[in-house]
Short mmCIF file of C-alpha atoms and ligand atoms in Angstrom, two decimals:
data_model
loop_
_atom_site.label_atom_id
_atom_site.label_comp_id
_atom_site.label_asym_id
_atom_site.label_seq_id
_atom_site.Cartn_x
_atom_site.Cartn_y
_atom_site.Cartn_z
CA MET A 20 11.25 23.71 34.82
CA LEU A 21 12.07 22.11 31.89
CA LYS A 22 8.76 23.12 30.20
CA ALA A 23 9.78 27.25 31.33
CA ILE A 24 12.46 27.20 30.40
CA LEU A 25 12.26 25.24 26.78
CA ASP A 26 9.46 27.54 26.19
CA PHE A 27 11.72 30.40 26.72
CA ILE A 28 13.46 29.54 24.57
CA LEU A 29 10.72 28.47 21.88
CA PRO A 30 8.05 29.32 22.52
CA PRO A 31 5.66 27.21 21.70
CA HIS A 32 3.80 28.03 18.39
CA CYS A 33 0.71 26.66 16.68
CA SER A 34 0.32 23.67 14.66
CA VAL A 35 -1.76 24.85 12.08
CA CYS A 36 -1.08 28.82 12.07
CA SER A 37 2.18 28.90 13.41
CA ASN A 38 1.71 32.35 15.22
CA LEU A 39 2.77 32.42 19.41
CA LEU A 40 0.44 30.56 20.93
CA ALA A 41 -1.07 32.79 24.19
CA SER A 42 -0.06 30.88 27.42
CA LYS A 43 -3.30 28.38 28.28
CA GLU A 44 -3.13 27.09 24.26
CA LYS A 45 -1.75 24.83 23.84
CA ALA A 46 -0.79 23.08 20.31
CA VAL A 47 -3.44 25.00 18.77
CA CYS A 48 -4.84 28.36 19.15
CA GLU A 49 -8.27 29.62 20.22
CA ASN A 50 -8.59 30.85 16.99
CA CYS A 51 -7.80 28.29 14.25
CA PHE A 52 -10.09 25.62 16.48
CA ASN A 53 -13.00 28.22 16.22
CA SER A 54 -12.75 28.42 12.14
CA ILE A 55 -13.63 24.94 12.26
CA SER A 56 -16.46 24.89 9.75
CA VAL A 57 -19.27 22.95 12.30
CA ILE A 58 -22.40 21.03 10.93
CA VAL A 59 -25.28 22.69 11.64
CA PRO A 60 -29.16 21.85 11.15
CA PRO A 61 -30.87 20.41 9.12
CA PHE A 62 -28.70 17.18 7.87
CA CYS A 63 -29.92 13.12 8.13
CA GLU A 64 -30.73 12.09 10.00
CA ARG A 65 -28.97 8.45 10.36
CA CYS A 66 -26.05 9.78 9.49
CA GLY A 67 -25.38 13.63 10.45
CA SER A 68 -24.45 14.86 7.08
CA PRO A 69 -25.69 17.77 5.28
CA GLY A 70 -28.98 17.48 4.31
CA ASP A 71 -32.80 17.04 4.96
CA ALA A 72 -34.28 14.56 6.16
CA VAL A 73 -32.75 11.45 5.60
CA CYS A 74 -30.55 11.31 2.37
CA ASN A 75 -30.35 9.27 -0.44
CA ASP A 76 -26.74 7.59 0.11
CA CYS A 77 -28.70 6.05 3.53
CA ILE A 78 -32.17 5.43 1.73
CA LEU A 79 -29.92 3.20 -0.81
CA HIS A 80 -27.52 1.91 1.63
CA PRO A 81 -28.87 1.64 4.85
CA HIS A 82 -27.06 1.87 8.44
CA LYS A 83 -27.19 -0.61 10.70
CA PHE A 84 -26.55 2.59 13.50
CA THR A 85 -29.92 4.95 13.74
CA ARG A 86 -27.85 8.34 14.35
CA ALA A 87 -24.46 9.58 13.70
CA ARG A 88 -23.27 13.58 14.53
CA ALA A 89 -19.89 14.55 13.34
CA ILE A 90 -17.98 17.33 14.13
CA GLY A 91 -17.88 18.53 10.36
CA LYS A 92 -16.70 17.77 6.43
CA TYR A 93 -13.14 16.12 6.58
CA THR A 94 -11.45 19.18 5.04
CA ASP A 95 -9.70 22.29 5.47
CA ILE A 96 -9.08 22.72 9.51
CA LEU A 97 -11.00 19.90 11.22
CA ARG A 98 -8.63 17.74 9.34
CA ASP A 99 -5.69 19.39 9.75
CA LEU A 100 -6.43 18.77 13.26
CA VAL A 101 -7.69 15.82 12.72
CA LEU A 102 -4.13 14.25 11.29
CA LEU A 103 -1.58 15.72 14.54
CA PHE A 104 -3.92 14.44 16.95
CA LYS A 105 -4.57 11.25 14.79
CA TYR A 106 -0.57 10.62 13.99
CA ARG A 107 1.75 12.93 14.99
CA ARG A 108 0.97 13.07 18.60
CA LYS A 109 -0.85 16.19 19.42
CA ILE A 110 -2.99 14.87 22.50
CA SER A 111 -4.13 18.65 23.05
CA ILE A 112 -5.70 18.21 19.88
CA GLY A 113 -8.02 15.04 20.12
CA ARG A 114 -8.91 16.00 24.00
CA LYS A 115 -10.08 19.78 22.77
CA LEU A 116 -11.60 18.67 19.59
CA GLY A 117 -13.42 15.15 22.29
CA THR A 118 -14.70 18.32 24.20
CA LEU A 119 -16.02 19.87 20.87
CA LEU A 120 -17.86 16.45 19.88
CA GLY A 121 -19.33 16.05 23.38
CA LYS A 122 -20.74 19.40 22.84
CA ILE A 123 -22.62 18.12 20.10
CA ILE A 124 -23.78 14.81 21.30
CA GLN A 125 -25.48 17.21 25.16
CA ASN A 126 -27.68 18.57 22.07
CA ASP A 127 -28.35 16.09 20.17
CA GLU A 128 -32.50 14.70 21.58
CA LEU A 129 -31.24 10.91 21.09
CA LEU A 130 -27.63 10.56 21.33
CA ALA A 131 -27.83 12.80 25.02
CA LYS A 132 -30.37 10.13 26.30
CA ALA A 133 -27.25 6.94 25.22
CA ASP A 134 -26.34 4.62 28.37
CA ALA A 135 -22.94 4.26 27.38
CA ILE A 136 -20.11 5.44 25.38
CA ILE A 137 -17.47 2.87 23.04
CA PRO A 138 -14.46 4.45 20.75
CA VAL A 139 -13.66 1.88 17.97
CA PRO A 140 -10.88 -0.49 19.23
CA LEU A 141 -7.86 -0.10 17.61
CA TYR A 142 -6.02 -3.73 16.83
CA PRO A 143 -3.15 -4.39 19.60
CA VAL A 144 -0.07 -3.80 17.37
CA ALA A 145 -1.42 -0.61 15.88
CA LYS A 146 -2.51 0.27 19.33
CA ARG A 147 1.09 -0.17 20.65
CA VAL A 148 3.37 1.17 17.33
CA ARG A 149 1.40 5.02 17.65
CA GLY A 150 0.92 3.88 21.61
CA TYR A 151 -3.01 5.80 22.21
CA ASN A 152 -5.88 4.94 20.49
CA GLN A 153 -7.50 8.16 19.77
CA SER A 154 -11.20 6.94 19.85
CA GLU A 155 -10.21 6.76 24.34
CA ILE A 156 -9.16 9.21 23.94
CA LEU A 157 -12.26 11.96 22.64
CA CYS A 158 -13.85 9.24 25.05
CA THR A 159 -12.91 10.27 27.71
CA GLU A 160 -13.20 13.80 27.05
CA ILE A 161 -16.48 13.17 25.98
CA SER A 162 -17.77 10.84 29.69
CA THR A 163 -15.93 14.20 31.75
CA LEU A 164 -18.42 16.68 29.38
CA THR A 165 -21.86 14.60 29.89
CA ASN A 166 -21.36 12.17 32.52
CA ILE A 167 -22.00 9.68 29.31
CA PRO A 168 -19.73 6.72 31.20
CA THR A 169 -17.47 5.42 28.36
CA ILE A 170 -16.77 1.45 28.50
CA THR A 171 -14.00 0.21 27.36
CA GLY A 172 -12.31 -3.29 26.59
CA VAL A 173 -15.10 -4.59 25.15
CA LEU A 174 -15.24 -4.52 21.51
CA LEU A 175 -12.11 -5.55 20.36
CA GLN A 176 -10.60 -5.79 16.72
CA LYS A 177 -10.27 -9.25 16.44
CA ARG A 178 -7.46 -8.78 13.42
CA PRO A 179 -5.74 -6.50 11.71
CA THR A 180 -7.06 -4.12 9.23
CA LYS A 181 -6.20 -1.04 6.17
CA PRO A 182 -6.82 1.98 7.55
CA GLN A 183 -10.62 2.96 5.75
CA LYS A 184 -8.90 5.44 3.45
CA SER A 185 -6.33 4.21 1.86
CA ILE A 186 -8.36 1.68 0.45
CA GLY A 187 -10.35 2.11 -3.23
CA SER A 188 -8.15 4.44 -5.58
CA PRO A 189 -9.44 7.41 -6.05
CA GLU A 190 -10.64 7.17 -9.83
CA SER A 191 -12.60 3.71 -8.31
CA SER A 192 -16.53 4.57 -7.62
CA LEU A 193 -18.02 5.12 -4.61
CA ASP A 194 -19.68 1.82 -5.26
CA GLU A 195 -16.51 0.00 -5.58
CA GLN A 196 -15.22 1.34 -3.03
CA ARG A 197 -17.80 1.04 -0.37
CA GLU A 198 -18.04 -2.41 -0.93
CA LYS A 199 -14.32 -2.94 -1.10
CA ARG A 200 -14.09 -0.88 2.79
CA LYS A 201 -16.99 -2.91 3.61
CA LEU A 202 -14.81 -6.11 3.02
CA ASN A 203 -11.95 -5.00 4.53
CA VAL A 204 -13.75 -4.22 8.33
CA LYS A 205 -15.65 -7.65 8.24
CA ASP A 206 -15.56 -10.04 11.13
CA ALA A 207 -12.39 -7.59 12.53
CA PHE A 208 -14.60 -6.91 15.15
CA LYS A 209 -15.85 -8.60 18.98
CA VAL A 210 -17.85 -8.56 21.65
CA LYS A 211 -16.24 -10.02 24.23
CA LYS A 212 -19.07 -9.84 28.14
CA ASN A 213 -22.20 -9.21 26.16
CA GLU A 214 -23.98 -8.25 30.14
CA ARG A 215 -22.05 -4.93 30.39
CA VAL A 216 -23.95 -3.80 26.67
CA LYS A 217 -26.93 -6.84 26.91
CA GLY A 218 -30.12 -3.97 26.20
CA LYS A 219 -28.19 -0.90 26.20
CA LYS A 220 -28.27 2.10 24.00
CA LEU A 221 -24.65 2.45 22.81
CA ILE A 222 -22.93 5.03 20.87
CA LEU A 223 -19.41 4.16 18.77
CA VAL A 224 -16.76 6.96 18.98
CA ASP A 225 -14.37 6.89 16.38
CA ASP A 226 -11.69 9.91 14.92
CA VAL A 227 -13.02 9.32 11.16
CA CYS A 228 -16.19 7.89 9.05
CA THR A 229 -15.68 7.51 5.89
CA THR A 230 -18.32 5.33 4.04
CA GLY A 231 -19.36 4.43 7.90
CA ALA A 232 -18.33 0.38 7.60
CA THR A 233 -16.13 0.26 10.76
CA LEU A 234 -18.86 1.36 12.14
CA ASP A 235 -21.33 -0.77 10.32
CA GLU A 236 -19.34 -3.51 11.91
CA CYS A 237 -18.90 -2.65 14.69
CA ALA A 238 -22.84 -1.66 15.35
CA GLY A 239 -23.43 -5.29 14.36
CA GLU A 240 -21.65 -7.08 16.77
CA LEU A 241 -23.66 -4.80 19.78
CA TYR A 242 -26.26 -5.40 18.37
CA ASN A 243 -25.79 -8.72 18.41
CA ALA A 244 -25.01 -9.07 21.67
CA GLY A 245 -27.86 -7.49 23.01
CA ALA A 246 -28.03 -3.84 22.48
CA SER A 247 -30.66 -2.34 22.06
CA ASP A 248 -29.64 1.03 19.78
CA VAL A 249 -26.43 1.93 18.39
CA TYR A 250 -25.31 5.14 17.42
CA ALA A 251 -22.44 7.20 16.41
CA ALA A 252 -20.50 9.98 17.20
CA VAL A 253 -17.11 10.93 14.84
CA VAL A 254 -15.00 13.89 14.52
CA ALA A 255 -14.88 14.54 11.14
CA ARG A 256 -17.15 12.55 8.11
CA ALA A 257 -15.25 12.03 4.73
CA VAL A 258 -18.16 11.90 2.79
ZN1 ZN B 28 -3.61 29.30 14.58
ZN1 ZN B 29 -27.75 9.79 5.87
#
């Protein structure tokens, strides 16, 4: 009732283009959401960046995860949507992004066969401050669409880390940033209840992948705990 009155006095607008929202739309209009530039083949078979076969970056700096997929690049509308979801509490945008990522997983020959998905964890204090872990919201939608179950409470963050995008000045070289980001997340994660991941093919889920250091660190822990294969699925890739 209160929402109906509020919607009448202050009709909801699209958080991106400011146009009035239709009754079924939440936070973002269909027009804006459908303008996301989705990565289509060909893309690197390891990291999922646009290009052929295995990209140079993956040859020079091999990842621990065997394959990663992303909706698109961390630019334009996709960047706006991630920021609204992560820092402005627009959970409904996260749900839509989760469904879109779920479709990408469903159509990927390897990821579609995974046994479970695992959200990249937040340090408990960081989660309390934000009120939610954005990766867990993505996982809920992915599981609903794909029927691949989500495993939570197994991969944990055991010490605080800085946001990866804040590491390394924009002028520093990519190699320098890569090293600093690796150090930022080194030994920051642990797996408890190894038996829940042992022998399983897993998909790590996160919002943004920068150099892949966080995903590599988490993948390493899951392999140590006995996972048979670790893939990754992210909303956006920064490089
Ligand atoms: Zn819009
Ligand atoms: Zn690559």
